[in-house]
mmCIF file of C-alpha atoms in Angstrom:
data_model
loop_
_atom_site.group_PDB
_atom_site.id
_atom_site.type_symbol
_atom_site.label_atom_id
_atom_site.label_comp_id
_atom_site.label_asym_id
_atom_site.label_seq_id
_atom_site.Cartn_x
_atom_site.Cartn_y
_atom_site.Cartn_z
ATOM 1 C CA UNK J 1 60.964 -111.397 168.952
ATOM 2 C CA UNK J 2 63.428 -109.505 171.147
ATOM 3 C CA UNK J 3 64.438 -106.051 170.008
ATOM 4 C CA UNK J 4 67.869 -104.530 169.684
ATOM 5 C CA UNK J 5 69.672 -104.623 173.006
ATOM 6 C CA UNK J 6 72.517 -102.367 174.041
ATOM 7 C CA UNK J 7 74.771 -102.693 177.037
ATOM 8 C CA UNK J 8 75.503 -100.967 179.232
ATOM 9 C CA UNK J 9 72.635 -98.460 179.287
ATOM 10 C CA UNK J 10 74.595 -95.859 181.238
ATOM 11 C CA UNK J 11 78.307 -95.286 181.568
ATOM 12 C CA UNK J 12 80.500 -92.670 183.219
ATOM 13 C CA UNK J 13 84.122 -92.425 182.154
ATOM 14 C CA UNK J 14 87.009 -90.036 182.673
ATOM 15 C CA UNK J 15 88.806 -88.096 179.945
ATOM 16 C CA UNK J 16 91.577 -90.134 178.407
ATOM 17 C CA UNK J 17 90.005 -93.499 179.164
ATOM 18 C CA UNK J 18 88.624 -95.840 176.556
ATOM 19 C CA UNK J 19 85.177 -97.416 176.387
ATOM 20 C CA UNK J 20 83.513 -100.360 174.647
ATOM 21 C CA UNK J 21 79.797 -100.456 173.939
ATOM 22 C CA UNK J 22 77.920 -103.561 172.899
ATOM 23 C CA UNK J 23 74.948 -104.134 170.609
ATOM 24 C CA UNK J 24 72.947 -107.307 169.979
ATOM 25 C CA UNK J 25 70.789 -107.010 166.868
ATOM 26 C CA UNK J 26 67.372 -108.529 166.346
ATOM 27 C CA UNK J 27 67.668 -112.240 165.661
ATOM 28 C CA UNK J 28 68.273 -112.797 161.946
ATOM 29 C CA UNK J 29 69.389 -109.232 161.286
ATOM 30 C CA UNK J 30 72.811 -109.043 159.726
ATOM 31 C CA UNK J 31 73.485 -105.330 159.417
ATOM 32 C CA UNK J 32 74.352 -103.155 162.399
ATOM 33 C CA UNK J 33 74.766 -99.384 162.332
ATOM 34 C CA UNK J 34 75.923 -97.028 165.051
ATOM 35 C CA UNK J 35 74.851 -93.427 165.594
ATOM 36 C CA UNK J 36 75.861 -90.707 168.018
ATOM 37 C CA UNK J 37 73.213 -88.329 169.332
ATOM 38 C CA UNK J 38 74.208 -85.042 170.967
ATOM 39 C CA UNK J 39 72.169 -81.900 171.641
ATOM 40 C CA UNK J 40 74.406 -79.829 169.379
ATOM 41 C CA UNK J 41 74.972 -82.146 166.419
ATOM 42 C CA UNK J 42 71.839 -84.285 166.517
ATOM 43 C CA UNK J 43 71.939 -87.857 165.251
ATOM 44 C CA UNK J 44 75.116 -88.605 163.329
ATOM 45 C CA UNK J 45 76.064 -91.807 161.562
ATOM 46 C CA UNK J 46 79.208 -93.482 162.862
ATOM 47 C CA UNK J 47 79.555 -96.720 160.892
ATOM 48 C CA UNK J 48 77.724 -99.729 159.497
ATOM 49 C CA UNK J 49 78.776 -103.367 159.615
ATOM 50 C CA UNK J 50 77.547 -106.266 157.544
ATOM 51 C CA UNK J 51 79.044 -109.732 157.378
ATOM 52 C CA UNK J 52 81.751 -108.681 159.841
ATOM 53 C CA UNK J 53 82.960 -105.952 157.452
ATOM 54 C CA UNK J 54 82.663 -102.206 157.843
ATOM 55 C CA UNK J 55 80.600 -101.028 154.870
ATOM 56 C CA UNK J 56 80.234 -97.315 155.553
ATOM 57 C CA UNK J 57 81.896 -94.842 157.879
ATOM 58 C CA UNK J 58 80.769 -91.409 159.005
ATOM 59 C CA UNK J 59 82.907 -88.366 159.563
ATOM 60 C CA UNK J 60 84.404 -89.261 162.937
ATOM 61 C CA UNK J 61 88.055 -89.416 164.049
ATOM 62 C CA UNK J 62 89.943 -92.688 164.163
ATOM 63 C CA UNK J 63 89.396 -92.861 167.940
ATOM 64 C CA UNK J 64 85.994 -94.288 167.070
ATOM 65 C CA UNK J 65 86.140 -97.859 165.875
ATOM 66 C CA UNK J 66 83.923 -100.875 165.755
ATOM 67 C CA UNK J 67 83.648 -104.488 164.824
ATOM 68 C CA UNK J 68 81.073 -107.136 164.136
ATOM 69 C CA UNK J 69 81.198 -110.755 165.136
ATOM 70 C CA UNK J 70 80.062 -113.819 163.236
ATOM 71 C CA UNK J 71 76.769 -113.858 165.188
ATOM 72 C CA UNK J 72 76.135 -110.254 163.996
ATOM 73 C CA UNK J 73 76.665 -108.780 167.442
ATOM 74 C CA UNK J 74 78.655 -105.569 167.285
ATOM 75 C CA UNK J 75 80.872 -103.515 169.527
ATOM 76 C CA UNK J 76 82.089 -99.982 169.194
ATOM 77 C CA UNK J 77 85.128 -98.594 170.932
ATOM 78 C CA UNK J 78 86.125 -95.030 171.691
ATOM 79 C CA UNK J 79 89.709 -94.481 172.768
ATOM 80 C CA UNK J 80 91.213 -91.461 174.525
ATOM 81 C CA UNK J 81 87.822 -90.121 175.541
ATOM 82 C CA UNK J 82 87.139 -86.397 175.293
ATOM 83 C CA UNK J 83 84.438 -84.367 177.014
ATOM 84 C CA UNK J 84 82.728 -83.916 173.643
ATOM 85 C CA UNK J 85 82.218 -87.664 173.347
ATOM 86 C CA UNK J 86 79.471 -87.431 175.948
ATOM 87 C CA UNK J 87 76.408 -88.548 174.022
ATOM 88 C CA UNK J 88 73.724 -91.129 173.522
ATOM 89 C CA UNK J 89 75.099 -93.909 171.328
ATOM 90 C CA UNK J 90 72.434 -95.705 169.366
ATOM 91 C CA UNK J 91 72.702 -99.006 167.606
ATOM 92 C CA UNK J 92 70.345 -100.010 164.808
ATOM 93 C CA UNK J 93 69.933 -103.357 163.113
ATOM 94 C CA UNK J 94 68.417 -104.247 159.772
ATOM 95 C CA UNK J 95 67.869 -107.448 157.886
ATOM 96 C CA UNK J 96 70.353 -106.901 155.103
ATOM 97 C CA UNK J 97 72.730 -104.468 153.512
ATOM 98 C CA UNK J 98 72.190 -103.350 149.963
ATOM 99 C CA UNK J 99 71.229 -100.614 147.594
ATOM 100 C CA UNK J 100 67.596 -100.576 148.576
ATOM 101 C CA UNK J 101 66.509 -99.314 151.961
ATOM 102 C CA UNK J 102 65.983 -101.792 154.756
ATOM 103 C CA UNK J 103 64.015 -100.768 157.799
ATOM 104 C CA UNK J 104 66.305 -100.100 160.726
ATOM 105 C CA UNK J 105 65.300 -100.965 164.266
ATOM 106 C CA UNK J 106 66.987 -98.917 166.950
ATOM 107 C CA UNK J 107 68.004 -99.963 170.413
ATOM 108 C CA UNK J 108 67.423 -97.746 173.471
ATOM 109 C CA UNK J 109 70.978 -96.461 173.399
ATOM 110 C CA UNK J 110 73.918 -96.212 175.772
ATOM 111 C CA UNK J 111 74.243 -92.886 177.564
ATOM 112 C CA UNK J 112 77.969 -92.111 177.897
ATOM 113 C CA UNK J 113 79.111 -89.301 180.168
ATOM 114 C CA UNK J 114 82.751 -88.241 180.065
ATOM 115 C CA UNK J 115 83.997 -86.216 183.029
ATOM 116 C CA UNK N 1 77.275 -78.571 156.697
ATOM 117 C CA UNK N 2 73.776 -79.766 157.578
ATOM 118 C CA UNK N 3 72.468 -81.700 154.600
ATOM 119 C CA UNK N 4 69.094 -82.364 156.236
ATOM 120 C CA UNK N 5 67.355 -79.609 158.171
ATOM 121 C CA UNK N 6 64.216 -79.404 160.229
ATOM 122 C CA UNK N 7 63.732 -75.717 160.808
ATOM 123 C CA UNK N 8 60.953 -75.975 163.366
ATOM 124 C CA UNK N 9 62.250 -77.279 166.692
ATOM 125 C CA UNK N 10 58.720 -77.633 168.043
ATOM 126 C CA UNK N 11 55.101 -77.776 166.947
ATOM 127 C CA UNK N 12 51.910 -77.717 168.994
ATOM 128 C CA UNK N 13 48.640 -79.041 167.549
ATOM 129 C CA UNK N 14 45.159 -79.696 168.891
ATOM 130 C CA UNK N 15 43.945 -83.296 169.022
ATOM 131 C CA UNK N 16 42.030 -84.235 165.872
ATOM 132 C CA UNK N 17 43.693 -81.582 163.712
ATOM 133 C CA UNK N 18 46.422 -82.063 161.124
ATOM 134 C CA UNK N 19 50.107 -82.001 162.086
ATOM 135 C CA UNK N 20 52.531 -80.990 159.340
ATOM 136 C CA UNK N 21 56.230 -81.506 159.940
ATOM 137 C CA UNK N 22 58.692 -80.155 157.424
ATOM 138 C CA UNK N 23 62.175 -81.108 156.321
ATOM 139 C CA UNK N 24 64.592 -79.607 153.781
ATOM 140 C CA UNK N 25 67.666 -81.193 152.264
ATOM 141 C CA UNK N 26 70.555 -79.994 150.167
ATOM 142 C CA UNK N 27 72.034 -83.175 148.698
ATOM 143 C CA UNK N 28 70.259 -83.912 145.421
ATOM 144 C CA UNK N 29 71.794 -87.403 145.432
ATOM 145 C CA UNK N 30 69.555 -88.615 148.260
ATOM 146 C CA UNK N 31 67.288 -91.362 146.916
ATOM 147 C CA UNK N 32 65.347 -92.449 150.024
ATOM 148 C CA UNK N 33 63.745 -90.372 152.707
ATOM 149 C CA UNK N 34 62.412 -91.601 156.015
ATOM 150 C CA UNK N 35 60.602 -90.345 159.080
ATOM 151 C CA UNK N 36 61.286 -91.619 162.583
ATOM 152 C CA UNK N 37 59.506 -90.963 165.850
ATOM 153 C CA UNK N 38 61.361 -90.897 169.153
ATOM 154 C CA UNK N 39 59.998 -91.064 172.684
ATOM 155 C CA UNK N 40 62.223 -90.170 175.651
ATOM 156 C CA UNK N 41 64.537 -92.970 176.797
ATOM 157 C CA UNK N 42 63.795 -95.007 173.660
ATOM 158 C CA UNK N 43 65.494 -95.375 170.306
ATOM 159 C CA UNK N 44 63.874 -93.886 167.189
ATOM 160 C CA UNK N 45 61.037 -95.884 165.645
ATOM 161 C CA UNK N 46 60.542 -96.048 161.885
ATOM 162 C CA UNK N 47 57.310 -94.423 160.676
ATOM 163 C CA UNK N 48 57.247 -94.135 156.922
ATOM 164 C CA UNK N 49 59.584 -93.798 153.956
ATOM 165 C CA UNK N 50 59.490 -92.567 150.393
ATOM 166 C CA UNK N 51 61.658 -93.239 147.387
ATOM 167 C CA UNK N 52 62.849 -90.331 145.277
ATOM 168 C CA UNK N 53 60.884 -91.701 142.317
ATOM 169 C CA UNK N 54 57.617 -91.017 144.132
ATOM 170 C CA UNK N 55 56.059 -87.816 145.418
ATOM 171 C CA UNK N 56 53.654 -89.254 147.966
ATOM 172 C CA UNK N 57 53.384 -92.266 150.244
ATOM 173 C CA UNK N 58 50.583 -93.046 152.683
ATOM 174 C CA UNK N 59 50.348 -95.362 155.647
ATOM 175 C CA UNK N 60 47.221 -94.981 157.718
ATOM 176 C CA UNK N 61 47.196 -91.586 159.380
ATOM 177 C CA UNK N 62 50.680 -90.775 158.073
ATOM 178 C CA UNK N 63 51.448 -89.339 154.648
ATOM 179 C CA UNK N 64 54.827 -88.195 153.397
ATOM 180 C CA UNK N 65 55.113 -85.760 150.495
ATOM 181 C CA UNK N 66 58.305 -85.230 148.523
ATOM 182 C CA UNK N 67 58.993 -82.165 146.378
ATOM 183 C CA UNK N 68 62.297 -82.882 144.650
ATOM 184 C CA UNK N 69 62.529 -79.563 142.858
ATOM 185 C CA UNK N 70 62.264 -77.735 146.173
ATOM 186 C CA UNK N 71 64.319 -80.382 148.011
ATOM 187 C CA UNK N 72 61.566 -80.501 150.588
ATOM 188 C CA UNK N 73 59.579 -83.225 152.272
ATOM 189 C CA UNK N 74 56.779 -83.104 154.764
ATOM 190 C CA UNK N 75 54.985 -85.517 157.060
ATOM 191 C CA UNK N 76 51.251 -85.107 157.555
ATOM 192 C CA UNK N 77 49.524 -86.764 160.499
ATOM 193 C CA UNK N 78 45.732 -86.788 160.271
ATOM 194 C CA UNK N 79 44.057 -86.824 162.700
ATOM 195 C CA UNK N 80 46.634 -86.046 165.352
ATOM 196 C CA UNK N 81 46.373 -87.927 168.636
ATOM 197 C CA UNK N 82 47.952 -87.215 172.038
ATOM 198 C CA UNK N 83 50.002 -90.420 171.663
ATOM 199 C CA UNK N 84 51.681 -88.842 168.643
ATOM 200 C CA UNK N 85 53.491 -86.424 170.970
ATOM 201 C CA UNK N 86 57.172 -87.197 170.422
ATOM 202 C CA UNK N 87 60.244 -85.937 168.599
ATOM 203 C CA UNK N 88 60.099 -86.563 164.852
ATOM 204 C CA UNK N 89 63.241 -86.929 162.765
ATOM 205 C CA UNK N 90 63.471 -86.910 159.012
ATOM 206 C CA UNK N 91 66.369 -88.818 157.486
ATOM 207 C CA UNK N 92 67.797 -89.317 154.022
ATOM 208 C CA UNK N 93 70.021 -91.834 152.305
ATOM 209 C CA UNK N 94 72.177 -91.490 149.187
ATOM 210 C CA UNK N 95 72.440 -94.382 146.706
ATOM 211 C CA UNK N 96 75.001 -97.146 147.197
ATOM 212 C CA UNK N 97 75.310 -96.292 150.863
ATOM 213 C CA UNK N 98 73.651 -99.253 152.545
ATOM 214 C CA UNK N 99 71.687 -98.113 155.543
ATOM 215 C CA UNK N 100 73.724 -94.970 156.195
ATOM 216 C CA UNK N 101 71.247 -92.249 157.136
ATOM 217 C CA UNK N 102 71.665 -88.491 157.493
ATOM 218 C CA UNK N 103 69.236 -87.144 160.082
ATOM 219 C CA UNK N 104 67.658 -83.762 160.585
ATOM 220 C CA UNK N 105 67.740 -82.118 163.994
ATOM 221 C CA UNK N 106 64.213 -83.196 164.932
ATOM 222 C CA UNK N 107 60.898 -81.483 165.633
ATOM 223 C CA UNK N 108 59.123 -81.929 168.951
ATOM 224 C CA UNK N 109 55.406 -82.424 168.330
ATOM 225 C CA UNK N 110 52.948 -81.798 171.150
ATOM 226 C CA UNK N 111 49.352 -82.843 170.557
ATOM 227 C CA UNK N 112 47.027 -81.266 173.092
ATOM 228 C CA UNK N 113 43.839 -83.090 174.129
#
């Protein structure tokens, strides 16, 4: 079974630009979460999607947005990029969404550099 | 406000000995706790979890202990192997929050042959 795939793996953008990152979950997984990893703040939750609906959102400005498609694939978008947005963006998929914990499988991440 | 903290950024252990990684949390609402391992250039990999209704969970060489009164959990790896060298993250989840995890800052474990 293929794992979580993220594209692109590396990206360089300029301040003020916008960027879209893509995540394909494991086949059959319906929940997709996004995390940002930086040296200073560690791994921080961005948002979670299930059944094409955002279920949870972390403490990030509105410049960070996402969506999920009917095939469970997800994209996240960052508008008006700032230098501080340079980070590793990780996507994780899990089978379901619910009150109990479902094991999350992480992709390798997209390394975004903002210059 | 860091709700999950790993106060040791690194730990070095001899092969065959026990590795103990520690994690503290402040949010008493957390009801699930997890440990992830991360190798360079890869995403985190799930290791083991524990529900707040338990105080211990074992899976092979890995055991997680939860002390709710102290808001502390630890991961024991016995025996440690060189392949265990990685960054370990503890994470916690509050109830009714789907798969939303709050991560600690990570501890780099080095197991020396």
